[in-house]
C-alpha cells in the first residue's frame, strides 16, 4: 500500500511538472520580440500570457511565463479586429473578479477555455490588459491560478528528423479540387485531423504560393511546429495561415490582393516532399479551408 501511495505521489508530481508553464528570466538586452523568436511563438502570445502592454519595458531578472505554442491562439491574437462577444444565453457563465497576478492565459487555462474564447466572451480584443478588480465572464467558477513552475531555460532546438522519424499526424480524406482557388496550382489536398484542422497541399518544388484572399499581413516568422508561417487577415476578420513555407516575399503590414505571391512552398520535414499546410481561423477556431471565402 505504501509503495502504491508513493508511486501515485511521484506520478502526480511528474504530471504537474510536465504540464507546468516554462518560466524565462529576462536577460540584459532582451525584448519581447527577441524572446518570442527564441521560443518561436508570437509577441502577442507572450504579452497576453504575462499581462503586458506595448509600452511595458522588460527589466533584467524579470520572470516571464512562456505559453505553450498554439497556432489557433496565435492567429486569433494576431487579429486587430475586436472579437464579437459570445452568446451568453447558450453558455452558462459566472463572474470572476480579477486578482493580482492573473492573466488571460492563466484564467483561460484554469477554466478549460482558450484565450480567444475568454476574450470573445467578454467582448475584448487582443490588446486588452487585465486590471485588479475587473469583472470577467467565465464558463465556470474560477480557481486560484496555478503558479508557473520555474525550470532551467534551454534554447529551443528543432529535433533532427531522420527516415525513421514516425509521422504522428492524423490524416483524413485526400482529394483534388479544380473548382476552388488554392495557394498553389492543382494541389493534392489532404485534410489534417486533430487539435489543429487544415489541409496539406502537395505541390511542385519551390512552387510559388499565392494569397487566396486579400488582406493585411499580420505575422511573418517561424512558429514552433509549423516552420515558416504567414498570417493574412481579411477585412472580415478571418485569418488565413500559410505554413511550412520555404521562403516569404512579404512583410508584416503589407496588404496583399488575391493572387499576390507571398512566398514559395517548403518541404515536409518528415515526408521530404514539397508541400505547404493551409489553415483558416475565425476567432482562433479552425474552419474548413475549402469553404473559406476567396477573392
PDB file of C-alpha atoms in Angstrom:
ATOM      1  CA  UNK A   1       0.000   0.000   0.000  1.00  0.00           C
ATOM      2  CA  UNK A   2       2.848   2.374   0.906  1.00  0.00           C
ATOM      3  CA  UNK A   3       4.559   1.553  -2.366  1.00  0.00           C
ATOM      4  CA  UNK A   4       1.362   2.303  -4.306  1.00  0.00           C
ATOM      5  CA  UNK A   5       0.877   5.609  -2.456  1.00  0.00           C
ATOM      6  CA  UNK A   6       4.481   6.596  -3.168  1.00  0.00           C
ATOM      7  CA  UNK A   7       4.072   5.727  -6.843  1.00  0.00           C
ATOM      8  CA  UNK A   8       0.935   7.886  -7.061  1.00  0.00           C
ATOM      9  CA  UNK A   9       2.735  10.823  -5.450  1.00  0.00           C
ATOM     10  CA  UNK A  10       5.579  10.516  -7.951  1.00  0.00           C
ATOM     11  CA  UNK A  11       3.107  10.283 -10.843  1.00  0.00           C
ATOM     12  CA  UNK A  12       1.203  13.362  -9.710  1.00  0.00           C
ATOM     13  CA  UNK A  13       4.413  15.325  -9.229  1.00  0.00           C
ATOM     14  CA  UNK A  14       5.694  14.304 -12.657  1.00  0.00           C
ATOM     15  CA  UNK A  15       2.388  15.185 -14.334  1.00  0.00           C
ATOM     16  CA  UNK A  16       2.253  18.639 -12.739  1.00  0.00           C
ATOM     17  CA  UNK A  17       5.819  19.286 -13.891  1.00  0.00           C
ATOM     18  CA  UNK A  18       5.166  18.148 -17.449  1.00  0.00           C
ATOM     19  CA  UNK A  19       2.170  20.435 -17.843  1.00  0.00           C
ATOM     20  CA  UNK A  20       3.678  23.393 -15.991  1.00  0.00           C
ATOM     21  CA  UNK A  21       4.476  26.538 -17.894  1.00  0.00           C
ATOM     22  CA  UNK A  22       8.075  27.310 -18.575  1.00  0.00           C
ATOM     23  CA  UNK A  23       9.462  30.434 -16.939  1.00  0.00           C
ATOM     24  CA  UNK A  24      12.136  32.570 -18.541  1.00  0.00           C
ATOM     25  CA  UNK A  25      14.285  35.046 -16.630  1.00  0.00           C
ATOM     26  CA  UNK A  26      14.873  38.197 -18.655  1.00  0.00           C
ATOM     27  CA  UNK A  27      18.484  38.944 -19.546  1.00  0.00           C
ATOM     28  CA  UNK A  28      20.024  42.332 -20.257  1.00  0.00           C
ATOM     29  CA  UNK A  29      19.155  43.374 -23.804  1.00  0.00           C
ATOM     30  CA  UNK A  30      16.128  41.084 -24.122  1.00  0.00           C
ATOM     31  CA  UNK A  31      12.955  42.313 -25.777  1.00  0.00           C
ATOM     32  CA  UNK A  32       9.556  40.681 -26.181  1.00  0.00           C
ATOM     33  CA  UNK A  33      10.411  40.223 -29.838  1.00  0.00           C
ATOM     34  CA  UNK A  34      13.764  38.524 -29.201  1.00  0.00           C
ATOM     35  CA  UNK A  35      12.245  36.211 -26.589  1.00  0.00           C
ATOM     36  CA  UNK A  36       9.324  35.344 -28.872  1.00  0.00           C
ATOM     37  CA  UNK A  37      11.793  34.455 -31.651  1.00  0.00           C
ATOM     38  CA  UNK A  38      13.800  32.304 -29.250  1.00  0.00           C
ATOM     39  CA  UNK A  39      10.740  30.230 -28.383  1.00  0.00           C
ATOM     40  CA  UNK A  40       9.117  30.514 -31.826  1.00  0.00           C
ATOM     41  CA  UNK A  41       5.820  31.997 -30.646  1.00  0.00           C
ATOM     42  CA  UNK A  42       4.266  35.393 -31.338  1.00  0.00           C
ATOM     43  CA  UNK A  43       4.823  38.572 -29.343  1.00  0.00           C
ATOM     44  CA  UNK A  44       1.051  38.777 -28.809  1.00  0.00           C
ATOM     45  CA  UNK A  45       1.027  35.353 -27.110  1.00  0.00           C
ATOM     46  CA  UNK A  46       3.953  36.304 -24.876  1.00  0.00           C
ATOM     47  CA  UNK A  47       2.376  39.643 -23.983  1.00  0.00           C
ATOM     48  CA  UNK A  48      -1.037  38.102 -23.213  1.00  0.00           C
ATOM     49  CA  UNK A  49       0.459  35.317 -21.075  1.00  0.00           C
ATOM     50  CA  UNK A  50       2.178  37.944 -18.913  1.00  0.00           C
ATOM     51  CA  UNK A  51      -0.471  40.700 -18.926  1.00  0.00           C
ATOM     52  CA  UNK A  52       1.854  43.182 -20.616  1.00  0.00           C
ATOM     53  CA  UNK A  53       1.030  46.052 -22.939  1.00  0.00           C
ATOM     54  CA  UNK A  54       3.010  47.556 -25.780  1.00  0.00           C
ATOM     55  CA  UNK A  55       4.524  50.234 -23.528  1.00  0.00           C
ATOM     56  CA  UNK A  56       5.865  47.900 -20.838  1.00  0.00           C
ATOM     57  CA  UNK A  57       9.664  47.756 -20.670  1.00  0.00           C
ATOM     58  CA  UNK A  58      11.359  44.499 -19.685  1.00  0.00           C
ATOM     59  CA  UNK A  59      13.858  44.510 -16.833  1.00  0.00           C
ATOM     60  CA  UNK A  60      16.787  42.153 -16.318  1.00  0.00           C
ATOM     61  CA  UNK A  61      15.801  39.494 -13.796  1.00  0.00           C
ATOM     62  CA  UNK A  62      12.093  39.778 -14.565  1.00  0.00           C
ATOM     63  CA  UNK A  63      10.374  36.404 -14.944  1.00  0.00           C
ATOM     64  CA  UNK A  64       8.085  35.697 -17.888  1.00  0.00           C
ATOM     65  CA  UNK A  65       5.748  32.781 -18.480  1.00  0.00           C
ATOM     66  CA  UNK A  66       6.400  31.090 -21.829  1.00  0.00           C
ATOM     67  CA  UNK A  67       3.000  29.813 -23.018  1.00  0.00           C
ATOM     68  CA  UNK A  68       2.576  26.584 -24.924  1.00  0.00           C
ATOM     69  CA  UNK A  69       2.624  27.204 -28.676  1.00  0.00           C
ATOM     70  CA  UNK A  70      -0.897  27.105 -30.144  1.00  0.00           C
ATOM     71  CA  UNK A  71      -1.272  28.310 -33.716  1.00  0.00           C
ATOM     72  CA  UNK A  72      -5.030  28.891 -33.321  1.00  0.00           C
ATOM     73  CA  UNK A  73      -4.437  31.216 -30.391  1.00  0.00           C
ATOM     74  CA  UNK A  74      -1.550  32.857 -32.230  1.00  0.00           C
ATOM     75  CA  UNK A  75      -3.815  33.526 -35.210  1.00  0.00           C
ATOM     76  CA  UNK A  76      -6.568  34.999 -33.024  1.00  0.00           C
ATOM     77  CA  UNK A  77      -4.187  37.233 -31.089  1.00  0.00           C
ATOM     78  CA  UNK A  78      -2.644  38.464 -34.347  1.00  0.00           C
ATOM     79  CA  UNK A  79      -6.014  39.858 -35.377  1.00  0.00           C
ATOM     80  CA  UNK A  80      -6.703  43.576 -34.972  1.00  0.00           C
ATOM     81  CA  UNK A  81     -10.469  43.153 -35.084  1.00  0.00           C
ATOM     82  CA  UNK A  82     -12.381  43.322 -31.843  1.00  0.00           C
ATOM     83  CA  UNK A  83     -13.853  39.921 -31.065  1.00  0.00           C
ATOM     84  CA  UNK A  84     -17.607  39.647 -31.010  1.00  0.00           C
ATOM     85  CA  UNK A  85     -18.980  38.673 -27.618  1.00  0.00           C
ATOM     86  CA  UNK A  86     -20.300  35.134 -27.448  1.00  0.00           C
ATOM     87  CA  UNK A  87     -23.986  34.467 -26.953  1.00  0.00           C
ATOM     88  CA  UNK A  88     -24.123  34.102 -23.177  1.00  0.00           C
ATOM     89  CA  UNK A  89     -27.611  32.603 -23.408  1.00  0.00           C
ATOM     90  CA  UNK A  90     -26.038  29.454 -24.815  1.00  0.00           C
ATOM     91  CA  UNK A  91     -23.160  29.423 -22.352  1.00  0.00           C
ATOM     92  CA  UNK A  92     -23.516  29.045 -18.598  1.00  0.00           C
ATOM     93  CA  UNK A  93     -21.282  31.714 -17.123  1.00  0.00           C
ATOM     94  CA  UNK A  94     -20.266  33.130 -13.787  1.00  0.00           C
ATOM     95  CA  UNK A  95     -18.476  36.324 -12.864  1.00  0.00           C
ATOM     96  CA  UNK A  96     -14.857  36.328 -11.750  1.00  0.00           C
ATOM     97  CA  UNK A  97     -13.136  39.303 -10.121  1.00  0.00           C
ATOM     98  CA  UNK A  98      -9.565  39.679 -11.360  1.00  0.00           C
ATOM     99  CA  UNK A  99      -6.888  39.160  -8.709  1.00  0.00           C
ATOM    100  CA  UNK A 100      -3.278  40.331  -8.632  1.00  0.00           C
ATOM    101  CA  UNK A 101      -1.140  38.077 -10.843  1.00  0.00           C
ATOM    102  CA  UNK A 102      -3.996  36.936 -13.083  1.00  0.00           C
ATOM    103  CA  UNK A 103      -3.545  36.851 -16.850  1.00  0.00           C
ATOM    104  CA  UNK A 104      -5.918  35.932 -19.659  1.00  0.00           C
ATOM    105  CA  UNK A 105      -3.729  32.904 -20.256  1.00  0.00           C
ATOM    106  CA  UNK A 106      -3.911  31.601 -16.672  1.00  0.00           C
ATOM    107  CA  UNK A 107      -7.648  32.263 -16.335  1.00  0.00           C
ATOM    108  CA  UNK A 108      -8.436  30.560 -19.642  1.00  0.00           C
ATOM    109  CA  UNK A 109      -6.308  27.540 -18.760  1.00  0.00           C
ATOM    110  CA  UNK A 110      -7.767  27.170 -15.266  1.00  0.00           C
ATOM    111  CA  UNK A 111     -11.314  27.280 -16.605  1.00  0.00           C
ATOM    112  CA  UNK A 112     -10.970  24.948 -19.560  1.00  0.00           C
ATOM    113  CA  UNK A 113     -11.151  27.750 -22.129  1.00  0.00           C
ATOM    114  CA  UNK A 114      -8.875  29.148 -24.788  1.00  0.00           C
ATOM    115  CA  UNK A 115      -7.642  32.741 -24.635  1.00  0.00           C
ATOM    116  CA  UNK A 116      -9.661  33.666 -27.785  1.00  0.00           C
ATOM    117  CA  UNK A 117     -12.817  32.210 -26.191  1.00  0.00           C
ATOM    118  CA  UNK A 118     -12.265  34.201 -22.993  1.00  0.00           C
ATOM    119  CA  UNK A 119     -11.654  37.410 -24.920  1.00  0.00           C
ATOM    120  CA  UNK A 120     -14.670  36.799 -27.157  1.00  0.00           C
ATOM    121  CA  UNK A 121     -16.969  36.029 -24.215  1.00  0.00           C
ATOM    122  CA  UNK A 122     -16.074  39.406 -22.711  1.00  0.00           C
ATOM    123  CA  UNK A 123     -16.038  41.424 -25.942  1.00  0.00           C
ATOM    124  CA  UNK A 124     -12.328  42.203 -25.610  1.00  0.00           C
ATOM    125  CA  UNK A 125      -9.599  42.395 -28.221  1.00  0.00           C
ATOM    126  CA  UNK A 126      -6.069  41.022 -28.168  1.00  0.00           C
ATOM    127  CA  UNK A 127      -4.628  44.299 -26.837  1.00  0.00           C
ATOM    128  CA  UNK A 128      -6.661  44.176 -23.621  1.00  0.00           C
ATOM    129  CA  UNK A 129      -4.775  44.187 -20.302  1.00  0.00           C
ATOM    130  CA  UNK A 130      -6.305  42.891 -17.070  1.00  0.00           C
ATOM    131  CA  UNK A 131      -6.735  45.141 -14.043  1.00  0.00           C
ATOM    132  CA  UNK A 132      -7.198  44.065 -10.445  1.00  0.00           C
ATOM    133  CA  UNK A 133     -10.897  44.242  -9.551  1.00  0.00           C
ATOM    134  CA  UNK A 134     -12.050  43.925 -13.158  1.00  0.00           C
ATOM    135  CA  UNK A 135     -15.050  41.596 -13.620  1.00  0.00           C
ATOM    136  CA  UNK A 136     -14.925  38.897 -16.275  1.00  0.00           C
ATOM    137  CA  UNK A 137     -17.418  36.346 -17.522  1.00  0.00           C
ATOM    138  CA  UNK A 138     -16.110  32.808 -17.411  1.00  0.00           C
ATOM    139  CA  UNK A 139     -17.669  29.448 -18.185  1.00  0.00           C
ATOM    140  CA  UNK A 140     -17.358  28.148 -14.654  1.00  0.00           C
ATOM    141  CA  UNK A 141     -16.184  29.228 -11.225  1.00  0.00           C
ATOM    142  CA  UNK A 142     -12.556  30.273 -11.365  1.00  0.00           C
ATOM    143  CA  UNK A 143      -9.977  28.529  -9.282  1.00  0.00           C
ATOM    144  CA  UNK A 144      -6.839  30.150  -7.961  1.00  0.00           C
ATOM    145  CA  UNK A 145      -4.440  30.418 -10.908  1.00  0.00           C
ATOM    146  CA  UNK A 146      -1.631  27.911 -10.732  1.00  0.00           C
ATOM    147  CA  UNK A 147       1.845  29.298 -10.323  1.00  0.00           C
ATOM    148  CA  UNK A 148       4.229  28.576 -13.128  1.00  0.00           C
ATOM    149  CA  UNK A 149       6.993  26.161 -12.261  1.00  0.00           C
ATOM    150  CA  UNK A 150      10.435  27.588 -12.801  1.00  0.00           C
ATOM    151  CA  UNK A 151      12.720  25.272 -14.694  1.00  0.00           C
ATOM    152  CA  UNK A 152      16.085  25.747 -16.303  1.00  0.00           C
ATOM    153  CA  UNK A 153      15.866  27.681 -19.542  1.00  0.00           C
ATOM    154  CA  UNK A 154      17.077  25.797 -22.552  1.00  0.00           C
ATOM    155  CA  UNK A 155      17.253  27.153 -26.090  1.00  0.00           C
ATOM    156  CA  UNK A 156      14.685  25.749 -28.472  1.00  0.00           C
ATOM    157  CA  UNK A 157      16.319  23.125 -30.644  1.00  0.00           C
ATOM    158  CA  UNK A 158      14.388  21.596 -33.506  1.00  0.00           C
ATOM    159  CA  UNK A 159      14.661  17.780 -33.446  1.00  0.00           C
ATOM    160  CA  UNK A 160      16.799  16.217 -36.132  1.00  0.00           C
ATOM    161  CA  UNK A 161      14.463  14.220 -38.319  1.00  0.00           C
ATOM    162  CA  UNK A 162      15.584  11.003 -39.943  1.00  0.00           C
ATOM    163  CA  UNK A 163      13.964   8.431 -42.177  1.00  0.00           C
ATOM    164  CA  UNK A 164      12.934   6.581 -39.020  1.00  0.00           C
ATOM    165  CA  UNK A 165      11.110   9.581 -37.533  1.00  0.00           C
ATOM    166  CA  UNK A 166       7.464   8.487 -37.143  1.00  0.00           C
ATOM    167  CA  UNK A 167       4.709  10.589 -38.667  1.00  0.00           C
ATOM    168  CA  UNK A 168       2.269  11.144 -35.792  1.00  0.00           C
ATOM    169  CA  UNK A 169      -0.102  13.356 -37.751  1.00  0.00           C
ATOM    170  CA  UNK A 170      -3.643  12.125 -38.392  1.00  0.00           C
ATOM    171  CA  UNK A 171      -4.851  12.407 -41.964  1.00  0.00           C
ATOM    172  CA  UNK A 172      -8.351  12.475 -43.386  1.00  0.00           C
ATOM    173  CA  UNK A 173      -9.625  12.493 -46.954  1.00  0.00           C
ATOM    174  CA  UNK A 174      -7.186  13.108 -49.811  1.00  0.00           C
ATOM    175  CA  UNK A 175      -8.715  14.746 -52.851  1.00  0.00           C
ATOM    176  CA  UNK A 176      -8.265  17.284 -55.651  1.00  0.00           C
ATOM    177  CA  UNK A 177     -10.420  20.324 -56.299  1.00  0.00           C
ATOM    178  CA  UNK A 178     -10.024  22.273 -59.526  1.00  0.00           C
ATOM    179  CA  UNK A 179     -13.058  24.484 -58.848  1.00  0.00           C
ATOM    180  CA  UNK A 180     -11.562  26.183 -55.773  1.00  0.00           C
ATOM    181  CA  UNK A 181      -8.660  28.633 -55.681  1.00  0.00           C
ATOM    182  CA  UNK A 182      -5.773  27.295 -53.587  1.00  0.00           C
ATOM    183  CA  UNK A 183      -2.432  28.848 -52.623  1.00  0.00           C
ATOM    184  CA  UNK A 184      -0.671  26.519 -55.123  1.00  0.00           C
ATOM    185  CA  UNK A 185      -1.787  25.222 -58.517  1.00  0.00           C
ATOM    186  CA  UNK A 186      -3.508  21.840 -58.870  1.00  0.00           C
ATOM    187  CA  UNK A 187      -2.542  20.582 -55.415  1.00  0.00           C
ATOM    188  CA  UNK A 188      -3.159  17.146 -53.995  1.00  0.00           C
ATOM    189  CA  UNK A 189      -5.259  18.059 -50.957  1.00  0.00           C
ATOM    190  CA  UNK A 190      -5.055  16.058 -47.727  1.00  0.00           C
ATOM    191  CA  UNK A 191      -7.139  17.025 -44.709  1.00  0.00           C
ATOM    192  CA  UNK A 192      -5.380  17.012 -41.327  1.00  0.00           C
ATOM    193  CA  UNK A 193      -7.405  15.982 -38.292  1.00  0.00           C
ATOM    194  CA  UNK A 194      -6.698  16.651 -34.643  1.00  0.00           C
ATOM    195  CA  UNK A 195      -6.130  19.692 -32.439  1.00  0.00           C
ATOM    196  CA  UNK A 196      -5.455  21.835 -35.486  1.00  0.00           C
ATOM    197  CA  UNK A 197      -7.515  21.269 -38.627  1.00  0.00           C
ATOM    198  CA  UNK A 198      -6.377  22.296 -42.070  1.00  0.00           C
ATOM    199  CA  UNK A 199      -5.121  20.893 -45.329  1.00  0.00           C
ATOM    200  CA  UNK A 200      -1.750  19.810 -46.626  1.00  0.00           C
ATOM    201  CA  UNK A 201      -1.252  20.884 -50.220  1.00  0.00           C
ATOM    202  CA  UNK A 202       1.237  18.752 -52.157  1.00  0.00           C
ATOM    203  CA  UNK A 203       2.797  20.817 -54.933  1.00  0.00           C
ATOM    204  CA  UNK A 204       5.892  21.346 -57.081  1.00  0.00           C
ATOM    205  CA  UNK A 205       9.309  22.021 -55.606  1.00  0.00           C
ATOM    206  CA  UNK A 206       9.743  25.737 -54.770  1.00  0.00           C
ATOM    207  CA  UNK A 207       6.336  26.458 -56.298  1.00  0.00           C
ATOM    208  CA  UNK A 208       5.008  29.994 -55.878  1.00  0.00           C
ATOM    209  CA  UNK A 209       2.448  30.367 -53.079  1.00  0.00           C
ATOM    210  CA  UNK A 210      -0.255  32.991 -53.647  1.00  0.00           C
ATOM    211  CA  UNK A 211      -2.832  34.682 -51.434  1.00  0.00           C
ATOM    212  CA  UNK A 212      -6.342  33.306 -51.921  1.00  0.00           C
ATOM    213  CA  UNK A 213      -7.965  36.196 -50.063  1.00  0.00           C
ATOM    214  CA  UNK A 214      -6.948  39.840 -49.933  1.00  0.00           C
ATOM    215  CA  UNK A 215      -5.955  41.218 -46.564  1.00  0.00           C
ATOM    216  CA  UNK A 216      -3.236  42.541 -44.293  1.00  0.00           C
ATOM    217  CA  UNK A 217      -0.150  40.548 -43.361  1.00  0.00           C
ATOM    218  CA  UNK A 218      -0.307  40.255 -39.563  1.00  0.00           C
ATOM    219  CA  UNK A 219       2.615  37.942 -38.834  1.00  0.00           C
ATOM    220  CA  UNK A 220       5.661  36.539 -40.598  1.00  0.00           C
ATOM    221  CA  UNK A 221       8.189  34.233 -38.946  1.00  0.00           C
ATOM    222  CA  UNK A 222       8.990  30.820 -37.568  1.00  0.00           C
ATOM    223  CA  UNK A 223       6.289  29.240 -35.444  1.00  0.00           C
ATOM    224  CA  UNK A 224       7.041  26.207 -33.317  1.00  0.00           C
ATOM    225  CA  UNK A 225       5.990  23.016 -35.090  1.00  0.00           C
ATOM    226  CA  UNK A 226       4.929  24.787 -38.290  1.00  0.00           C
ATOM    227  CA  UNK A 227       8.122  26.206 -39.745  1.00  0.00           C
ATOM    228  CA  UNK A 228       7.940  29.449 -41.699  1.00  0.00           C
ATOM    229  CA  UNK A 229       4.469  30.923 -41.173  1.00  0.00           C
ATOM    230  CA  UNK A 230       2.449  33.756 -42.682  1.00  0.00           C
ATOM    231  CA  UNK A 231      -0.865  35.117 -41.309  1.00  0.00           C
ATOM    232  CA  UNK A 232      -3.090  37.259 -43.519  1.00  0.00           C
ATOM    233  CA  UNK A 233      -6.194  38.881 -42.033  1.00  0.00           C
ATOM    234  CA  UNK A 234      -9.142  39.563 -44.327  1.00  0.00           C
ATOM    235  CA  UNK A 235     -11.422  42.574 -43.933  1.00  0.00           C
ATOM    236  CA  UNK A 236     -14.000  40.308 -42.286  1.00  0.00           C
ATOM    237  CA  UNK A 237     -11.506  39.217 -39.616  1.00  0.00           C
ATOM    238  CA  UNK A 238     -10.671  35.728 -40.871  1.00  0.00           C
ATOM    239  CA  UNK A 239      -7.013  34.715 -40.526  1.00  0.00           C
ATOM    240  CA  UNK A 240      -5.548  32.793 -43.479  1.00  0.00           C
ATOM    241  CA  UNK A 241      -2.480  30.849 -42.333  1.00  0.00           C
ATOM    242  CA  UNK A 242       0.116  29.690 -44.860  1.00  0.00           C
ATOM    243  CA  UNK A 243       2.610  27.453 -43.057  1.00  0.00           C
ATOM    244  CA  UNK A 244       5.632  25.333 -43.896  1.00  0.00           C
ATOM    245  CA  UNK A 245       6.818  27.886 -46.438  1.00  0.00           C
ATOM    246  CA  UNK A 246      10.258  27.671 -47.986  1.00  0.00           C
ATOM    247  CA  UNK A 247      10.518  31.450 -48.320  1.00  0.00           C
ATOM    248  CA  UNK A 248       8.355  34.522 -47.709  1.00  0.00           C
ATOM    249  CA  UNK A 249       8.214  37.516 -50.051  1.00  0.00           C
ATOM    250  CA  UNK A 250       6.023  39.862 -47.973  1.00  0.00           C
ATOM    251  CA  UNK A 251       6.421  41.517 -44.584  1.00  0.00           C
ATOM    252  CA  UNK A 252       4.172  42.402 -41.675  1.00  0.00           C
ATOM    253  CA  UNK A 253       1.882  45.302 -42.523  1.00  0.00           C
ATOM    254  CA  UNK A 254       1.794  44.628 -46.282  1.00  0.00           C
ATOM    255  CA  UNK A 255      -1.611  44.497 -47.949  1.00  0.00           C
ATOM    256  CA  UNK A 256      -1.904  41.605 -50.378  1.00  0.00           C
ATOM    257  CA  UNK A 257      -4.546  41.096 -53.034  1.00  0.00           C
ATOM    258  CA  UNK A 258      -5.973  37.888 -54.446  1.00  0.00           C
ATOM    259  CA  UNK A 259      -3.315  36.045 -56.466  1.00  0.00           C
ATOM    260  CA  UNK A 260      -0.381  38.007 -54.988  1.00  0.00           C
ATOM    261  CA  UNK A 261       2.771  35.935 -54.472  1.00  0.00           C
ATOM    262  CA  UNK A 262       3.519  35.612 -50.767  1.00  0.00           C
ATOM    263  CA  UNK A 263       6.399  33.136 -50.958  1.00  0.00           C
ATOM    264  CA  UNK A 264       7.373  29.652 -52.079  1.00  0.00           C
ATOM    265  CA  UNK A 265       6.488  26.153 -50.941  1.00  0.00           C
ATOM    266  CA  UNK A 266       8.690  24.363 -48.453  1.00  0.00           C
ATOM    267  CA  UNK A 267       9.481  20.694 -47.925  1.00  0.00           C
ATOM    268  CA  UNK A 268       7.727  18.472 -45.410  1.00  0.00           C
ATOM    269  CA  UNK A 269      10.305  17.653 -42.737  1.00  0.00           C
ATOM    270  CA  UNK A 270       9.105  14.058 -42.343  1.00  0.00           C
ATOM    271  CA  UNK A 271       7.969  13.041 -45.826  1.00  0.00           C
ATOM    272  CA  UNK A 272      10.633  15.048 -47.629  1.00  0.00           C
ATOM    273  CA  UNK A 273       8.111  16.131 -50.287  1.00  0.00           C
ATOM    274  CA  UNK A 274       7.293  19.712 -51.381  1.00  0.00           C
ATOM    275  CA  UNK A 275       4.085  20.999 -49.777  1.00  0.00           C
ATOM    276  CA  UNK A 276       2.538  23.617 -47.505  1.00  0.00           C
ATOM    277  CA  UNK A 277      -0.122  23.468 -44.828  1.00  0.00           C
ATOM    278  CA  UNK A 278      -3.030  25.866 -45.199  1.00  0.00           C
ATOM    279  CA  UNK A 279      -5.468  26.806 -42.424  1.00  0.00           C
ATOM    280  CA  UNK A 280      -8.194  29.390 -41.898  1.00  0.00           C
ATOM    281  CA  UNK A 281      -9.234  30.618 -38.443  1.00  0.00           C
ATOM    282  CA  UNK A 282     -12.187  32.546 -37.087  1.00  0.00           C
ATOM    283  CA  UNK A 283     -11.641  33.801 -33.515  1.00  0.00           C
ATOM    284  CA  UNK A 284      -8.995  31.134 -33.053  1.00  0.00           C
ATOM    285  CA  UNK A 285     -11.161  28.254 -34.271  1.00  0.00           C
ATOM    286  CA  UNK A 286     -10.218  26.419 -37.446  1.00  0.00           C
ATOM    287  CA  UNK A 287     -12.723  26.185 -40.283  1.00  0.00           C
ATOM    288  CA  UNK A 288     -12.724  24.087 -43.452  1.00  0.00           C
ATOM    289  CA  UNK A 289     -10.228  25.907 -45.739  1.00  0.00           C
ATOM    290  CA  UNK A 290     -12.208  24.834 -48.807  1.00  0.00           C
ATOM    291  CA  UNK A 291     -15.251  26.739 -47.515  1.00  0.00           C
ATOM    292  CA  UNK A 292     -13.420  29.934 -46.578  1.00  0.00           C
ATOM    293  CA  UNK A 293     -14.140  32.972 -48.805  1.00  0.00           C
ATOM    294  CA  UNK A 294     -11.804  33.637 -51.736  1.00  0.00           C
ATOM    295  CA  UNK A 295     -11.015  36.748 -53.719  1.00  0.00           C
TER     296      UNK A 295
END
